[in-house]
mmCIF file of C-alpha atoms in Angstrom:
data_model
loop_
_atom_site.group_PDB
_atom_site.id
_atom_site.type_symbol
_atom_site.label_atom_id
_atom_site.label_comp_id
_atom_site.label_asym_id
_atom_site.label_seq_id
_atom_site.Cartn_x
_atom_site.Cartn_y
_atom_site.Cartn_z
ATOM 1 C CA MET A 1015 -108.550 -141.582 -41.599
ATOM 2 C CA LYS A 1016 -105.746 -144.117 -41.412
ATOM 3 C CA LEU A 1017 -107.077 -147.451 -41.068
ATOM 4 C CA LEU A 1018 -103.995 -148.389 -38.191
ATOM 5 C CA SER A 1019 -102.230 -146.050 -35.459
ATOM 6 C CA ILE A 1020 -98.895 -147.971 -34.244
ATOM 7 C CA ALA A 1021 -97.580 -146.357 -31.378
ATOM 8 C CA VAL A 1022 -93.955 -147.055 -30.606
ATOM 9 C CA PRO A 1023 -92.763 -145.906 -27.586
ATOM 10 C CA CYS A 1024 -88.651 -144.486 -27.192
ATOM 11 C CA PHE A 1025 -86.440 -143.464 -24.069
ATOM 12 C CA ASN A 1026 -82.776 -143.989 -25.489
ATOM 13 C CA SER A 1027 -83.432 -146.179 -28.544
ATOM 14 C CA GLN A 1028 -81.244 -145.244 -31.302
ATOM 15 C CA ASN A 1029 -79.938 -148.910 -31.175
ATOM 16 C CA TYR A 1030 -82.517 -150.275 -32.251
ATOM 17 C CA MET A 1031 -85.304 -148.617 -32.689
ATOM 18 C CA ARG A 1032 -84.563 -148.371 -36.744
ATOM 19 C CA HIS A 1033 -84.599 -152.014 -37.668
ATOM 20 C CA CYS A 1034 -88.018 -151.442 -35.560
ATOM 21 C CA VAL A 1035 -90.145 -148.517 -37.224
ATOM 22 C CA ASP A 1036 -88.366 -149.951 -40.726
ATOM 23 C CA THR A 1037 -90.742 -153.452 -40.247
ATOM 24 C CA LEU A 1038 -93.613 -151.077 -39.535
ATOM 25 C CA LEU A 1039 -93.132 -149.604 -42.906
ATOM 26 C CA THR A 1040 -93.731 -151.727 -44.564
ATOM 27 C CA GLY A 1041 -97.707 -150.798 -44.189
ATOM 28 C CA GLY A 1042 -97.524 -147.801 -46.442
ATOM 29 C CA ASP A 1043 -99.859 -144.989 -46.387
ATOM 30 C CA GLU A 1044 -103.173 -146.983 -44.678
ATOM 31 C CA VAL A 1045 -100.262 -146.867 -41.643
ATOM 32 C CA GLU A 1046 -99.455 -143.908 -39.453
ATOM 33 C CA ILE A 1047 -96.414 -144.698 -37.444
ATOM 34 C CA LEU A 1048 -95.918 -142.116 -34.085
ATOM 35 C CA ILE A 1049 -92.895 -141.945 -32.704
ATOM 36 C CA VAL A 1050 -92.944 -141.431 -29.226
ATOM 37 C CA ASN A 1051 -89.527 -140.035 -28.195
ATOM 38 C CA ASP A 1052 -90.263 -140.155 -23.991
ATOM 39 C CA GLY A 1053 -87.378 -137.841 -22.911
ATOM 40 C CA SER A 1054 -84.543 -139.862 -24.428
ATOM 41 C CA LYS A 1055 -81.124 -138.671 -24.054
ATOM 42 C CA ASP A 1056 -79.562 -140.069 -27.240
ATOM 43 C CA ASP A 1057 -79.940 -139.739 -30.332
ATOM 44 C CA THR A 1058 -83.729 -141.148 -30.498
ATOM 45 C CA ALA A 1059 -85.446 -137.768 -30.560
ATOM 46 C CA ALA A 1060 -82.989 -137.114 -33.652
ATOM 47 C CA ILE A 1061 -83.901 -140.259 -35.549
ATOM 48 C CA ALA A 1062 -87.237 -139.992 -34.768
ATOM 49 C CA ASP A 1063 -87.725 -136.453 -36.800
ATOM 50 C CA GLU A 1064 -85.570 -137.817 -39.321
ATOM 51 C CA TYR A 1065 -88.346 -140.165 -40.002
ATOM 52 C CA GLU A 1066 -91.131 -138.318 -40.239
ATOM 53 C CA ARG A 1067 -88.845 -136.108 -42.231
ATOM 54 C CA LEU A 1068 -88.349 -138.802 -44.837
ATOM 55 C CA TYR A 1069 -92.091 -140.234 -44.636
ATOM 56 C CA PRO A 1070 -94.271 -137.316 -44.517
ATOM 57 C CA GLY A 1071 -97.873 -138.836 -43.894
ATOM 58 C CA ILE A 1072 -96.900 -141.659 -42.511
ATOM 59 C CA VAL A 1073 -94.394 -141.228 -39.666
ATOM 60 C CA ARG A 1074 -95.273 -138.540 -36.933
ATOM 61 C CA ALA A 1075 -92.825 -137.489 -33.704
ATOM 62 C CA VAL A 1076 -94.044 -137.162 -30.770
ATOM 63 C CA HIS A 1077 -91.865 -135.437 -28.760
ATOM 64 C CA GLN A 1078 -92.276 -135.647 -24.633
ATOM 65 C CA GLU A 1079 -90.777 -135.018 -21.094
ATOM 66 C CA ASN A 1080 -89.789 -138.596 -19.714
ATOM 67 C CA GLY A 1081 -92.617 -139.908 -18.053
ATOM 68 C CA GLY A 1082 -92.315 -143.768 -18.898
ATOM 69 C CA HIS A 1083 -93.906 -146.425 -21.237
ATOM 70 C CA GLY A 1084 -97.473 -145.698 -20.097
ATOM 71 C CA ALA A 1085 -97.264 -142.030 -20.471
ATOM 72 C CA ALA A 1086 -95.743 -143.011 -24.477
ATOM 73 C CA VAL A 1087 -98.415 -144.973 -24.945
ATOM 74 C CA MET A 1088 -101.052 -142.574 -23.937
ATOM 75 C CA ALA A 1089 -99.492 -139.843 -26.342
ATOM 76 C CA GLY A 1090 -99.720 -142.066 -28.758
ATOM 77 C CA LEU A 1091 -103.450 -142.501 -28.115
ATOM 78 C CA LYS A 1092 -103.838 -139.348 -27.853
ATOM 79 C CA ASN A 1093 -102.254 -137.965 -31.243
ATOM 80 C CA ALA A 1094 -103.717 -141.294 -32.801
ATOM 81 C CA GLN A 1095 -105.835 -141.074 -36.501
ATOM 82 C CA GLY A 1096 -105.887 -144.877 -37.069
ATOM 83 C CA ARG A 1097 -109.833 -146.359 -36.853
ATOM 84 C CA TYR A 1098 -107.351 -149.141 -35.264
ATOM 85 C CA PHE A 1099 -104.462 -148.794 -32.476
ATOM 86 C CA LYS A 1100 -101.515 -150.852 -31.397
ATOM 87 C CA VAL A 1101 -98.341 -150.749 -29.265
ATOM 88 C CA VAL A 1102 -95.140 -151.858 -30.518
ATOM 89 C CA ASP A 1103 -92.072 -151.378 -28.528
ATOM 90 C CA SER A 1104 -88.731 -150.388 -30.291
ATOM 91 C CA ASP A 1105 -87.026 -153.526 -29.569
ATOM 92 C CA ASP A 1106 -89.432 -155.437 -31.143
ATOM 93 C CA TRP A 1107 -90.462 -155.479 -34.793
ATOM 94 C CA VAL A 1108 -93.193 -157.435 -37.070
ATOM 95 C CA ASP A 1109 -93.522 -159.799 -39.723
ATOM 96 C CA GLU A 1110 -93.914 -158.076 -42.917
ATOM 97 C CA GLU A 1111 -96.342 -160.754 -44.884
ATOM 98 C CA ALA A 1112 -98.439 -161.197 -41.577
ATOM 99 C CA TYR A 1113 -99.151 -157.263 -41.443
ATOM 100 C CA ALA A 1114 -100.411 -157.268 -45.407
ATOM 101 C CA LYS A 1115 -103.180 -159.811 -43.965
ATOM 102 C CA ILE A 1116 -103.895 -158.123 -40.807
ATOM 103 C CA LEU A 1117 -104.199 -154.561 -42.742
ATOM 104 C CA CYS A 1118 -106.127 -156.402 -45.572
ATOM 105 C CA ALA A 1119 -108.577 -157.467 -42.526
ATOM 106 C CA LEU A 1120 -108.685 -154.248 -40.634
ATOM 107 C CA ARG A 1121 -109.487 -152.608 -44.766
ATOM 108 C CA ASN A 1122 -112.233 -155.229 -44.816
ATOM 109 C CA PHE A 1123 -113.817 -154.052 -41.315
ATOM 110 C CA VAL A 1124 -113.722 -150.070 -42.930
ATOM 111 C CA HIS A 1125 -114.658 -150.824 -46.007
ATOM 112 C CA GLY A 1126 -117.471 -152.593 -44.999
ATOM 113 C CA GLY A 1127 -118.763 -150.509 -42.425
ATOM 114 C CA GLN A 1128 -118.212 -153.141 -39.210
ATOM 115 C CA GLU A 1129 -116.416 -152.658 -36.485
ATOM 116 C CA VAL A 1130 -114.498 -154.956 -34.549
ATOM 117 C CA ASP A 1131 -113.573 -154.103 -31.518
ATOM 118 C CA LEU A 1132 -110.878 -156.348 -30.811
ATOM 119 C CA VAL A 1133 -108.230 -158.038 -33.326
ATOM 120 C CA VAL A 1134 -105.959 -160.486 -32.352
ATOM 121 C CA SER A 1135 -102.554 -162.704 -33.764
ATOM 122 C CA ASN A 1136 -99.841 -164.389 -32.628
ATOM 123 C CA PHE A 1137 -96.376 -163.295 -31.146
ATOM 124 C CA VAL A 1138 -93.422 -164.613 -31.232
ATOM 125 C CA TYR A 1139 -91.227 -164.801 -28.385
ATOM 126 C CA ASP A 1140 -87.397 -163.989 -29.514
ATOM 127 C CA LYS A 1141 -85.771 -164.865 -27.084
ATOM 128 C CA VAL A 1142 -81.674 -164.870 -27.393
ATOM 129 C CA GLY A 1143 -79.649 -168.155 -27.536
ATOM 130 C CA ALA A 1144 -83.257 -169.951 -27.841
ATOM 131 C CA ARG A 1145 -82.685 -172.659 -30.176
ATOM 132 C CA HIS A 1146 -86.646 -172.538 -30.505
ATOM 133 C CA LYS A 1147 -88.607 -169.766 -30.552
ATOM 134 C CA LYS A 1148 -91.482 -170.572 -28.402
ATOM 135 C CA VAL A 1149 -95.077 -169.033 -30.244
ATOM 136 C CA MET A 1150 -97.953 -168.128 -28.487
ATOM 137 C CA SER A 1151 -101.190 -168.867 -30.939
ATOM 138 C CA TYR A 1152 -104.370 -168.514 -30.302
ATOM 139 C CA ALA A 1153 -106.473 -171.682 -33.003
ATOM 140 C CA ASN A 1154 -107.610 -174.064 -29.648
ATOM 141 C CA ALA A 1155 -109.446 -170.709 -28.078
ATOM 142 C CA LEU A 1156 -110.438 -167.786 -30.900
ATOM 143 C CA PRO A 1157 -112.182 -169.529 -34.155
ATOM 144 C CA GLU A 1158 -109.873 -168.114 -36.744
ATOM 145 C CA GLU A 1159 -111.230 -164.823 -39.265
ATOM 146 C CA GLN A 1160 -114.397 -164.743 -37.569
ATOM 147 C CA VAL A 1161 -115.937 -161.757 -35.934
ATOM 148 C CA ILE A 1162 -117.658 -163.373 -32.464
ATOM 149 C CA GLY A 1163 -118.266 -162.982 -28.839
ATOM 150 C CA TRP A 1164 -117.148 -163.737 -25.984
ATOM 151 C CA ASP A 1165 -120.079 -166.788 -25.549
ATOM 152 C CA GLN A 1166 -118.382 -168.211 -29.125
ATOM 153 C CA VAL A 1167 -114.796 -168.020 -27.458
ATOM 154 C CA GLY A 1168 -113.462 -171.413 -26.022
ATOM 155 C CA ARG A 1169 -110.803 -172.698 -23.334
ATOM 156 C CA PHE A 1170 -107.618 -170.911 -22.862
ATOM 157 C CA HIS A 1171 -104.765 -172.986 -21.501
ATOM 158 C CA LYS A 1172 -102.120 -172.410 -18.462
ATOM 159 C CA GLY A 1173 -100.506 -169.860 -19.176
ATOM 160 C CA GLN A 1174 -102.247 -168.759 -22.632
ATOM 161 C CA TYR A 1175 -103.075 -164.432 -22.139
ATOM 162 C CA ILE A 1176 -103.690 -162.497 -24.516
ATOM 163 C CA LEU A 1177 -100.717 -159.986 -24.109
ATOM 164 C CA MET A 1178 -99.966 -156.244 -25.707
ATOM 165 C CA HIS A 1179 -97.970 -157.957 -28.418
ATOM 166 C CA SER A 1180 -101.310 -160.413 -29.409
ATOM 167 C CA VAL A 1181 -103.542 -156.877 -29.260
ATOM 168 C CA ILE A 1182 -105.097 -153.895 -32.089
ATOM 169 C CA TYR A 1183 -107.581 -152.773 -29.977
ATOM 170 C CA ARG A 1184 -110.433 -150.167 -32.092
ATOM 171 C CA THR A 1185 -109.402 -146.818 -31.304
ATOM 172 C CA GLN A 1186 -112.430 -145.410 -29.753
ATOM 173 C CA LEU A 1187 -112.853 -148.149 -27.462
ATOM 174 C CA LEU A 1188 -109.637 -147.737 -25.717
ATOM 175 C CA ILE A 1189 -110.489 -143.831 -25.032
ATOM 176 C CA ASP A 1190 -114.715 -144.704 -23.879
ATOM 177 C CA SER A 1191 -113.160 -147.369 -21.357
ATOM 178 C CA GLY A 1192 -111.347 -144.689 -19.927
ATOM 179 C CA LEU A 1193 -107.565 -146.420 -20.047
ATOM 180 C CA ASP A 1194 -105.003 -144.140 -18.063
ATOM 181 C CA LEU A 1195 -101.986 -145.576 -17.420
ATOM 182 C CA PRO A 1196 -99.851 -144.076 -14.616
ATOM 183 C CA ARG A 1197 -96.530 -142.381 -15.429
ATOM 184 C CA HIS A 1198 -92.961 -143.447 -14.411
ATOM 185 C CA THR A 1199 -94.325 -147.170 -14.076
ATOM 186 C CA PHE A 1200 -92.976 -150.530 -15.774
ATOM 187 C CA TYR A 1201 -95.277 -153.043 -16.588
ATOM 188 C CA VAL A 1202 -98.716 -150.810 -17.415
ATOM 189 C CA ASP A 1203 -98.871 -153.755 -20.859
ATOM 190 C CA ASN A 1204 -100.716 -155.527 -18.900
ATOM 191 C CA LEU A 1205 -103.214 -152.547 -17.865
ATOM 192 C CA PHE A 1206 -103.442 -152.197 -21.992
ATOM 193 C CA VAL A 1207 -104.963 -155.444 -22.433
ATOM 194 C CA TYR A 1208 -107.074 -155.331 -19.241
ATOM 195 C CA VAL A 1209 -108.995 -152.505 -18.783
ATOM 196 C CA PRO A 1210 -110.351 -152.220 -21.716
ATOM 197 C CA MET A 1211 -111.024 -155.920 -22.260
ATOM 198 C CA GLN A 1212 -114.157 -155.298 -20.456
ATOM 199 C CA CYS A 1213 -115.410 -153.580 -22.678
ATOM 200 C CA VAL A 1214 -114.783 -155.153 -25.816
ATOM 201 C CA LYS A 1215 -117.846 -157.433 -27.692
ATOM 202 C CA SER A 1216 -116.311 -158.699 -30.487
ATOM 203 C CA ILE A 1217 -113.171 -160.403 -31.718
ATOM 204 C CA TYR A 1218 -111.496 -161.190 -34.779
ATOM 205 C CA TYR A 1219 -108.474 -163.764 -35.044
ATOM 206 C CA ILE A 1220 -105.915 -163.770 -37.074
ATOM 207 C CA ASN A 1221 -103.302 -166.717 -36.845
ATOM 208 C CA VAL A 1222 -100.223 -165.416 -38.055
ATOM 209 C CA ASP A 1223 -97.109 -165.021 -36.362
ATOM 210 C CA PHE A 1224 -97.242 -161.336 -36.405
ATOM 211 C CA TYR A 1225 -95.215 -159.726 -32.949
ATOM 212 C CA HIS A 1226 -91.622 -160.557 -32.100
ATOM 213 C CA TYR A 1227 -91.195 -160.022 -28.966
ATOM 214 C CA PHE A 1228 -87.656 -159.307 -28.463
ATOM 215 C CA ILE A 1229 -86.114 -161.178 -25.105
ATOM 216 C CA GLY A 1230 -82.481 -160.918 -23.987
ATOM 217 C CA ARG A 1231 -81.126 -157.422 -23.235
ATOM 218 C CA ASP A 1232 -80.028 -157.406 -19.359
ATOM 219 C CA ASP A 1233 -81.212 -154.007 -18.817
ATOM 220 C CA GLN A 1234 -85.132 -154.953 -20.070
ATOM 221 C CA SER A 1235 -88.016 -154.564 -18.151
ATOM 222 C CA VAL A 1236 -88.540 -158.537 -18.272
ATOM 223 C CA ASN A 1237 -85.295 -159.528 -16.959
ATOM 224 C CA GLU A 1238 -86.392 -161.258 -13.237
ATOM 225 C CA SER A 1239 -83.615 -159.285 -11.137
ATOM 226 C CA VAL A 1240 -84.950 -155.898 -13.078
ATOM 227 C CA MET A 1241 -88.515 -157.083 -11.880
ATOM 228 C CA ILE A 1242 -87.228 -157.899 -8.724
ATOM 229 C CA LYS A 1243 -85.660 -154.346 -8.066
ATOM 230 C CA ARG A 1244 -88.625 -152.446 -9.455
ATOM 231 C CA ILE A 1245 -91.471 -154.647 -7.218
ATOM 232 C CA ASP A 1246 -93.096 -151.644 -5.927
ATOM 233 C CA GLN A 1247 -94.147 -151.396 -9.817
ATOM 234 C CA GLN A 1248 -95.228 -154.734 -10.476
ATOM 235 C CA ILE A 1249 -97.869 -154.436 -7.320
ATOM 236 C CA LYS A 1250 -98.872 -151.336 -8.402
ATOM 237 C CA VAL A 1251 -100.500 -152.106 -11.627
ATOM 238 C CA ASN A 1252 -101.576 -155.822 -9.685
ATOM 239 C CA LYS A 1253 -103.364 -153.597 -7.257
ATOM 240 C CA LEU A 1254 -104.918 -151.045 -10.219
ATOM 241 C CA MET A 1255 -106.157 -153.921 -11.732
ATOM 242 C CA LEU A 1256 -108.094 -155.350 -9.538
ATOM 243 C CA LYS A 1257 -109.587 -151.308 -9.028
ATOM 244 C CA GLN A 1258 -109.986 -150.890 -12.143
ATOM 245 C CA VAL A 1259 -111.721 -153.789 -13.374
ATOM 246 C CA ARG A 1260 -114.981 -154.890 -10.667
ATOM 247 C CA LEU A 1261 -115.108 -158.693 -11.555
ATOM 248 C CA GLN A 1262 -117.624 -159.792 -9.953
ATOM 249 C CA GLY A 1263 -120.117 -156.778 -12.181
ATOM 250 C CA ILE A 1264 -119.085 -158.025 -15.550
ATOM 251 C CA LYS A 1265 -121.877 -160.004 -16.626
ATOM 252 C CA ASN A 1266 -120.457 -162.581 -19.787
ATOM 253 C CA THR A 1267 -119.532 -165.123 -17.401
ATOM 254 C CA ARG A 1268 -116.513 -166.011 -19.906
ATOM 255 C CA LEU A 1269 -114.940 -162.765 -20.621
ATOM 256 C CA ARG A 1270 -115.134 -163.126 -16.423
ATOM 257 C CA GLN A 1271 -114.042 -166.229 -16.126
ATOM 258 C CA TYR A 1272 -111.051 -164.689 -18.375
ATOM 259 C CA LEU A 1273 -109.997 -161.607 -16.823
ATOM 260 C CA TYR A 1274 -110.045 -163.312 -13.257
ATOM 261 C CA ASN A 1275 -107.096 -165.752 -15.247
ATOM 262 C CA TYR A 1276 -105.220 -162.813 -15.784
ATOM 263 C CA LEU A 1277 -105.709 -161.513 -12.092
ATOM 264 C CA GLU A 1278 -104.506 -164.893 -11.534
ATOM 265 C CA ILE A 1279 -101.663 -165.003 -13.244
ATOM 266 C CA ILE A 1280 -100.450 -161.722 -12.369
ATOM 267 C CA THR A 1281 -101.026 -161.944 -8.968
ATOM 268 C CA VAL A 1282 -99.137 -165.088 -9.032
ATOM 269 C CA VAL A 1283 -95.826 -163.411 -10.665
ATOM 270 C CA SER A 1284 -96.000 -160.356 -8.108
ATOM 271 C CA SER A 1285 -95.697 -163.021 -5.055
ATOM 272 C CA ILE A 1286 -93.004 -165.036 -6.395
ATOM 273 C CA LEU A 1287 -91.106 -162.517 -7.582
ATOM 274 C CA MET A 1288 -90.684 -161.691 -3.768
ATOM 275 C CA ILE A 1289 -90.512 -164.892 -2.899
ATOM 276 C CA ARG A 1290 -87.334 -165.110 -5.171
ATOM 277 C CA SER A 1291 -85.840 -162.005 -3.681
ATOM 278 C CA GLY A 1292 -85.787 -163.940 -0.200
ATOM 279 C CA THR A 1293 -85.830 -161.029 1.951
ATOM 280 C CA ALA A 1294 -87.929 -160.150 4.458
ATOM 281 C CA GLU A 1295 -88.871 -157.002 3.176
ATOM 282 C CA ASN A 1296 -90.645 -157.994 0.464
ATOM 283 C CA LEU A 1297 -92.202 -161.059 1.917
ATOM 284 C CA ALA A 1298 -94.219 -158.856 3.907
ATOM 285 C CA LYS A 1299 -94.916 -156.912 0.651
ATOM 286 C CA LYS A 1300 -96.574 -159.425 -0.276
ATOM 287 C CA GLN A 1301 -97.948 -160.332 2.529
ATOM 288 C CA GLU A 1302 -99.927 -157.104 2.344
ATOM 289 C CA LEU A 1303 -100.449 -156.954 -1.296
ATOM 290 C CA TRP A 1304 -102.300 -160.100 -0.380
ATOM 291 C CA ASP A 1305 -104.754 -158.581 2.156
ATOM 292 C CA TYR A 1306 -105.248 -155.435 -0.124
ATOM 293 C CA ILE A 1307 -106.757 -157.947 -2.246
ATOM 294 C CA LYS A 1308 -108.995 -159.102 0.533
ATOM 295 C CA ALA A 1309 -110.113 -155.555 2.088
ATOM 296 C CA ASN A 1310 -110.879 -154.090 -1.170
ATOM 297 C CA ASP A 1311 -111.873 -157.560 -3.776
ATOM 298 C CA PRO A 1312 -113.435 -160.320 -1.580
ATOM 299 C CA TRP A 1313 -115.181 -162.016 -4.039
ATOM 300 C CA ALA A 1314 -111.248 -162.061 -5.920
ATOM 301 C CA TYR A 1315 -109.195 -162.652 -2.821
ATOM 302 C CA TYR A 1316 -111.271 -165.745 -1.984
ATOM 303 C CA ARG A 1317 -111.412 -167.762 -5.678
ATOM 304 C CA LEU A 1318 -107.430 -166.452 -6.148
ATOM 305 C CA ARG A 1319 -106.505 -168.011 -2.342
ATOM 306 C CA ARG A 1320 -108.291 -171.327 -2.916
ATOM 307 C CA GLY A 1321 -106.555 -172.491 -6.496
ATOM 308 C CA ILE A 1322 -103.614 -174.487 -5.857
ATOM 309 C CA MET A 1323 -101.173 -171.387 -6.969
ATOM 310 C CA GLY A 1324 -102.856 -169.039 -4.730
ATOM 311 C CA GLN A 1325 -102.407 -171.701 -2.040
ATOM 312 C CA ALA A 1326 -98.661 -172.454 -2.838
ATOM 313 C CA MET A 1327 -97.947 -169.091 -3.007
ATOM 314 C CA ASN A 1328 -99.250 -168.104 1.393
ATOM 315 C CA TRP A 1329 -97.537 -171.452 2.680
ATOM 316 C CA ASN A 1330 -95.147 -168.985 5.164
ATOM 317 C CA SER A 1331 -92.737 -172.428 4.968
ATOM 318 C CA PRO A 1332 -89.372 -173.100 3.105
ATOM 319 C CA VAL A 1333 -91.086 -175.987 1.799
ATOM 320 C CA GLY A 1334 -94.381 -174.043 0.745
ATOM 321 C CA ARG A 1335 -91.320 -171.618 -0.963
ATOM 322 C CA ALA A 1336 -89.434 -173.846 -2.461
ATOM 323 C CA PHE A 1337 -92.693 -175.656 -4.273
ATOM 324 C CA ALA A 1338 -93.703 -172.770 -5.777
ATOM 325 C CA VAL A 1339 -90.757 -171.623 -6.780
ATOM 326 C CA THR A 1340 -90.386 -175.457 -8.976
ATOM 327 C CA ALA A 1341 -93.696 -174.631 -10.593
ATOM 328 C CA TYR A 1342 -92.661 -171.002 -11.176
ATOM 329 C CA LYS A 1343 -89.509 -172.855 -13.000
ATOM 330 C CA ILE A 1344 -91.838 -175.391 -14.481
ATOM 331 C CA SER A 1345 -93.485 -172.033 -15.822
ATOM 332 C CA GLN A 1346 -90.445 -170.472 -17.476
ATOM 333 C CA LYS A 1347 -89.657 -173.657 -19.458
ATOM 334 C CA ILE A 1348 -93.349 -175.202 -20.758
ATOM 335 C CA PHE A 1349 -94.092 -171.513 -21.805
ATOM 336 C CA GLY A 1350 -90.642 -169.643 -22.581
ATOM 337 C CA PHE A 1351 -91.066 -166.024 -20.174
ATOM 338 C CA ASN A 1352 -88.189 -164.004 -18.574
#
């Protein structure tokens, strides 16, 4: 059995996927790289087959009809043979030295018969044109290189979340969690992290800048204008997070608080994008989202609504909306997203 399976979802990725895969190949034969061609119309499929031919036993090409990012991730998980599982998007890449350290830790877990549910590392917002590359580190909240439970987790800062770029899950935990990402939907990376997190009992943090998260293409899904155009998909993910994890039923208070904070930031992002669009249609959708939360999880709704950002998102006046947008812009500068 491989130590690590890495799924690389690809859709029309011919122009940048080689760089991604080449960095992953430095992991050697303890890693399997699953290049998932999600119905591409360019040379992605041929490139995937080329890598499988050149690196037998390491690279596997998985071809499927277009189903979106979530379907590609699920295809990778279905085909995974490694003890641990990670997703690396085809326009991103990994650091070789950090990679070696992570594989060493996974090797020690497996050979020592130790099951660790979640391995966390840092990621870099590799934003085009940015002089300073923001690093998302967790050293303030997670003890380094220790197997811990949620009771040993410290306090996360605002804007500091464990995202898909940070996580390596134990493969069987992902399967047992019932993770099932929707097809033809963007922003499912939030579900990929959030839903299995409720099953995590053991965490190991490695303080290395492993994952480079590229931000800069005009057509990229995290571009703000693109997110506004796809707001219905953002709302769908927001609602699925609420539906698939019942926060009030989570017994560990620190895990419950962490997941609540994650739900809060996604709800704020959904709301602010609809406010930013400035259309009556999207403002009505914002109200519908908050009504949905109230109807489906009153416990979460009243906590969200009482918070400063929850109040700001629901001020139905030009001044209130201007305040919400200003807070959002400040957060962009501080945390480097979008």
